[in-house]
């Protein structure tokens, strides 16, 4: 198992370095610049700004300096728009908020989705199966940019049960609607994957053998069917967790949570390339890390994968 983990790390580290280099080059290849405005700045002022942020240096030197700052000091540099703030400070302010409700949404999506999928597979072609499939399809066709305004209209405007926005240090009433809006579509995908995988496993030979030996149905499901059925679900959970933690643009916009998604949109509109690059690298690093975690869980659940 140790050799398996080391091999995955040997792939993950160069991938992350390649991601940083490609993101940096693509950002600098985009037309315009952080100081490009509708009213053009005087040449002397523009030259002073580029000298201050090191943009007057050759591209290869800027790249080496940027990579060294990340590797040695985990420093993404200063923001081009907010003069008194660094990219690290902007990420440190918004990322904990997004991480909090993203993690809660992820846990709820797993618990509800896996439970629905298992129940639908065990009670195949019964009312419970039809109900679980109907709920999954209904949640799938309501993505977060549709669910968020519906939740606001229902629970804030009509019923007046929940506040329409804000964060207030993560109080539960401010988390309910962001968590529901973010978790429903992922919950539906997890439920459908679990149901399809469980149905396939329940028809396999080792399940028939376990039932023929007289094992209780509960043991057959939990001990022999659940682990192999969760393998396709695991491959989906890694990218899903990253998407729920970082892909919160719609949630941040509608509920004003102050998460990192709004910072990413603002940096794109303001051409704050340093913030855009920092958040892009953060998302890529999280994707690589959780794919590594999924690979390790794969090897733990199915020993054949280690070889």
GROMACS .gro file of N, CA and C in nm, residues 7 34 107 115 134 182-183 187 204 226 253 276 299:
model
   39
    7UNK      N    1   0.361   0.604  -0.554
    7UNK     CA    2   0.347   0.617  -0.700
    7UNK      C    3   0.245   0.725  -0.735
   34UNK      N    4  -0.395   4.387  -1.617
   34UNK     CA    5  -0.460   4.431  -1.494
   34UNK      C    6  -0.477   4.582  -1.483
  107UNK      N    7  -2.138   1.623   0.283
  107UNK     CA    8  -2.178   1.516   0.375
  107UNK      C    9  -2.326   1.483   0.357
  115UNK      N   10  -2.806   0.658   0.065
  115UNK     CA   11  -2.922   0.592   0.126
  115UNK      C   12  -3.034   0.573   0.025
  134UNK      N   13  -3.775   0.924  -0.868
  134UNK     CA   14  -3.843   1.051  -0.894
  134UNK      C   15  -3.778   1.167  -0.822
  182UNK      N   16  -2.680   2.388  -0.291
  182UNK     CA   17  -2.554   2.332  -0.341
  182UNK      C   18  -2.556   2.179  -0.345
  183UNK      N   19  -2.633   2.116  -0.257
  183UNK     CA   20  -2.621   1.970  -0.243
  183UNK      C   21  -2.722   1.891  -0.325
  187UNK      N   22  -2.651   1.527  -0.482
  187UNK     CA   23  -2.721   1.417  -0.415
  187UNK      C   24  -2.793   1.329  -0.517
  204UNK      N   25  -2.462  -1.039  -0.901
  204UNK     CA   26  -2.335  -1.108  -0.926
  204UNK      C   27  -2.333  -1.243  -0.854
  226UNK      N   28  -2.200  -0.377  -0.044
  226UNK     CA   29  -2.183  -0.233  -0.034
  226UNK      C   30  -2.047  -0.186  -0.084
  253UNK      N   31  -2.337   3.441  -0.492
  253UNK     CA   32  -2.406   3.554  -0.554
  253UNK      C   33  -2.546   3.573  -0.497
  276UNK      N   34  -0.726   3.579  -0.970
  276UNK     CA   35  -0.776   3.472  -1.057
  276UNK      C   36  -0.679   3.355  -1.062
  299UNK      N   37  -0.767   0.173  -0.371
  299UNK     CA   38  -0.674   0.067  -0.338
  299UNK      C   39  -0.707  -0.003  -0.207
   0.00000   0.00000   0.00000
